[in-house]
CSV table of C-alpha atoms in Angstrom, one decimal:
chain,number,residue,atom,x,y,z
O,122,MET,CA,0.2,-0.3,0.1
O,123,HIS,CA,1.4,3.3,-1.0
O,124,CYS,CA,1.5,6.0,1.3
O,125,PRO,CA,-0.7,9.1,1.0
O,126,PHE,CA,1.2,11.9,2.3
O,127,CYS,CA,5.1,10.7,0.6
O,128,VAL,CA,3.7,8.5,-1.6
O,129,ALA,CA,6.3,5.5,-0.5
O,130,ILE,CA,6.0,1.9,-1.2
O,131,ASP,CA,6.6,0.8,2.0
O,132,THR,CA,4.3,0.4,4.6
O,133,LYS,CA,3.6,-1.5,7.9
O,134,VAL,CA,0.4,-2.5,9.4
O,135,ILE,CA,0.9,-1.3,13.3
O,136,ASP,CA,-2.9,-2.2,14.0
O,137,SER,CA,-6.0,-4.8,12.6
O,138,ARG,CA,-9.0,-4.5,13.7
O,139,LEU,CA,-13.0,-5.5,12.7
O,140,VAL,CA,-15.3,-2.9,12.6
O,141,SER,CA,-18.8,-2.5,10.9
O,142,GLU,CA,-20.1,-5.6,13.1
O,143,GLY,CA,-17.0,-7.6,11.0
O,144,THR,CA,-18.0,-6.7,7.5
O,145,GLN,CA,-15.3,-4.6,7.1
O,146,VAL,CA,-11.4,-4.9,8.5
O,147,ARG,CA,-9.4,-1.2,9.5
O,148,ARG,CA,-5.6,-1.6,9.3
O,149,ARG,CA,-3.9,1.1,10.6
O,150,ARG,CA,-0.7,1.9,9.1
O,151,GLU,CA,2.8,3.2,9.7
O,152,CYS,CA,4.7,4.9,6.4
O,153,ALA,CA,8.2,3.2,6.5
O,154,GLU,CA,10.0,6.6,5.6
O,155,CYS,CA,8.1,9.5,6.2
O,156,GLY,CA,6.1,7.8,9.9
O,157,GLU,CA,2.8,9.3,9.1
O,158,ARG,CA,-0.5,7.4,10.0
O,159,PHE,CA,-2.9,6.1,8.1
O,160,ASN,CA,-6.0,3.5,8.7
O,161,THR,CA,-7.0,1.4,5.5
O,162,TYR,CA,-10.3,-0.7,5.1
O,163,GLU,CA,-10.5,-4.0,3.6
O,164,THR,CA,-14.2,-5.8,2.3
O,165,ALA,CA,-15.3,-8.7,1.0
O,166,GLU,CA,-15.9,-8.1,-2.6
O,167,LEU,CA,-19.7,-9.0,-2.9
O,168,THR,CA,-22.0,-9.3,-6.0
O,169,MET,CA,-25.6,-7.3,-5.0
O,170,PRO,CA,-28.5,-8.5,-6.5
O,171,HIS,CA,-29.7,-6.0,-9.2
O,172,VAL,CA,-32.6,-4.1,-8.4
O,173,ILE,CA,-35.8,-3.7,-10.5
O,174,LYS,CA,-38.2,-0.5,-10.4
O,175,SER,CA,-41.3,0.0,-10.4
O,176,ASP,CA,-40.7,0.8,-14.4
O,177,GLY,CA,-39.1,-2.4,-15.4
O,178,SER,CA,-36.3,-1.7,-15.5
O,179,ARG,CA,-33.4,-3.0,-13.3
O,180,VAL,CA,-30.2,-0.9,-12.4
O,181,ALA,CA,-27.3,-2.2,-10.6
O,182,PHE,CA,-28.0,-1.9,-6.7
O,183,ASP,CA,-26.1,1.4,-5.6
O,184,GLU,CA,-24.8,2.1,-2.4
O,185,LYS,CA,-24.3,5.5,-2.7
O,186,LYS,CA,-27.8,6.6,-3.7
O,187,LEU,CA,-29.5,4.2,-0.7
O,188,ARG,CA,-26.5,6.5,1.5
O,189,THR,CA,-27.8,9.9,-0.1
O,190,GLY,CA,-31.5,9.0,0.6
O,191,LEU,CA,-30.9,8.0,4.0
O,192,ASP,CA,-28.6,11.5,4.6
O,193,LYS,CA,-31.7,13.5,4.1
O,194,ALA,CA,-34.2,11.5,5.6
O,195,LEU,CA,-31.6,11.7,8.3
O,196,GLU,CA,-30.6,15.8,8.1
O,197,LYS,CA,-30.5,17.6,12.0
O,198,ARG,CA,-31.6,14.5,13.5
O,199,PRO,CA,-29.3,12.4,17.0
O,200,VAL,CA,-28.0,9.9,14.4
O,201,SER,CA,-24.5,9.1,14.0
O,202,ILE,CA,-22.6,7.7,11.2
O,203,GLU,CA,-22.0,4.0,12.8
O,204,VAL,CA,-25.8,3.3,13.1
O,205,VAL,CA,-25.8,5.2,9.3
O,206,ASP,CA,-23.2,2.2,8.1
O,207,ASP,CA,-24.7,0.0,10.3
O,208,LEU,CA,-28.1,0.4,9.0
O,209,VAL,CA,-26.6,-0.1,5.3
O,210,ASN,CA,-25.2,-2.9,6.6
O,211,HIS,CA,-27.9,-4.3,7.3
O,212,VAL,CA,-29.8,-4.1,4.4
O,213,LYS,CA,-27.0,-5.7,2.4
O,214,ALA,CA,-26.9,-8.2,4.5
O,215,LYS,CA,-30.7,-8.9,4.4
O,216,MET,CA,-29.9,-8.6,0.0
O,217,ARG,CA,-27.6,-10.9,-0.1
O,218,ALA,CA,-29.2,-13.5,2.7
O,219,LEU,CA,-32.3,-13.4,-0.4
O,220,GLY,CA,-30.2,-15.3,-2.5
O,221,GLU,CA,-31.7,-14.0,-5.7
O,222,ARG,CA,-30.0,-12.4,-8.2
O,223,GLU,CA,-33.1,-9.4,-8.4
O,224,ILE,CA,-34.6,-7.5,-5.6
O,225,SER,CA,-37.8,-5.7,-6.4
O,226,SER,CA,-37.0,-1.3,-4.8
O,227,GLN,CA,-40.0,-2.0,-2.9
O,228,GLN,CA,-38.8,-4.4,-0.8
O,229,LEU,CA,-35.5,-2.5,-1.0
O,230,GLY,CA,-38.0,0.8,0.5
O,231,GLU,CA,-39.7,-1.6,3.0
O,232,TRP,CA,-36.1,-2.9,4.2
O,233,ILE,CA,-35.1,0.4,4.9
O,234,MET,CA,-38.4,1.4,6.4
O,235,ASP,CA,-38.0,-1.6,8.6
O,236,GLU,CA,-34.8,-0.4,9.7
O,237,LEU,CA,-35.7,3.5,9.9
O,238,ARG,CA,-38.0,3.0,12.2
O,239,ASN,CA,-36.0,1.5,14.7
O,240,VAL,CA,-33.1,4.4,14.7
O,241,ASP,CA,-35.6,7.6,14.1
O,242,GLU,CA,-39.1,7.5,14.0
O,243,VAL,CA,-38.8,10.8,12.0
O,244,ALA,CA,-36.7,10.2,9.7
O,245,TYR,CA,-38.6,7.3,9.0
O,246,VAL,CA,-41.7,9.6,8.0
O,247,ARG,CA,-39.5,12.2,6.1
O,248,PHE,CA,-38.7,8.2,4.1
O,249,ALA,CA,-41.9,7.1,3.9
O,250,SER,CA,-42.8,10.5,2.6
O,251,VAL,CA,-41.3,10.6,-0.5
O,252,TYR,CA,-40.8,6.4,-0.9
O,253,ARG,CA,-44.5,6.3,-0.6
O,254,SER,CA,-44.9,9.5,-2.6
O,255,PHE,CA,-47.4,10.7,0.2
O,256,GLN,CA,-49.6,13.6,-1.3
O,257,ASP,CA,-51.1,15.0,0.7
O,258,ILE,CA,-51.4,15.3,5.2
O,259,ASP,CA,-53.3,12.6,5.9
O,260,GLU,CA,-51.0,9.9,4.5
O,261,PHE,CA,-48.8,12.1,6.6
O,262,SER,CA,-51.6,11.5,9.4
O,263,GLU,CA,-52.2,7.8,8.7
O,264,VAL,CA,-48.2,6.8,8.9
O,265,ILE,CA,-48.0,8.8,13.0
O,266,LYS,CA,-50.6,7.5,14.0
O,267,LYS,CA,-49.5,3.9,12.9
O,268,LEU,CA,-46.2,4.6,15.0
O,269,GLN,CA,-48.5,6.1,17.7
O,270,ASN,CA,-50.1,3.1,18.0
O,271,ARG,CA,-46.6,1.0,17.7
O,272,ALA,CA,-45.3,2.8,20.8
O,273,GLN,CA,-48.7,2.5,22.8
O,274,LEU,CA,-48.0,-1.1,22.5
O,275,LYS,CA,-44.5,-0.6,24.1
O,276,ARG,CA,-45.1,1.2,27.0
O,277,LYS,CA,-47.5,-2.1,27.7
O,278,HIS,CA,-44.8,-4.8,27.3
């Protein structure tokens, strides 16, 4: 691995740790020439299923698009980057566990909403409003009522 500071070829690993629930290895490296330290991340390269959009077209799964949608839903919410990373990893693990070469955008959206509901209810409503294309205030009210009922059931147990 080249040093990102001086471009020397010789760097050594001084520490390795599992991160992101064991789906990544973080390596702490040190340059033999300039002494600078930096991190690298290693992940398994796995083929993700293609996404079948509502119009029937098929596109490659785009993690960046997923993160962009989550970032918009979670804007100004008290949710750490680590929690977002875990959420993305959970969704990707479900996709791989499905064992299919394709997944509907509807199924993918439902999984994302399930994860968001457990992380931040405001972000869940934001995401659902875009994903389900809410047309009026009644649709917002319906989702909020379901969340309130869910919260009441949790309190009873």
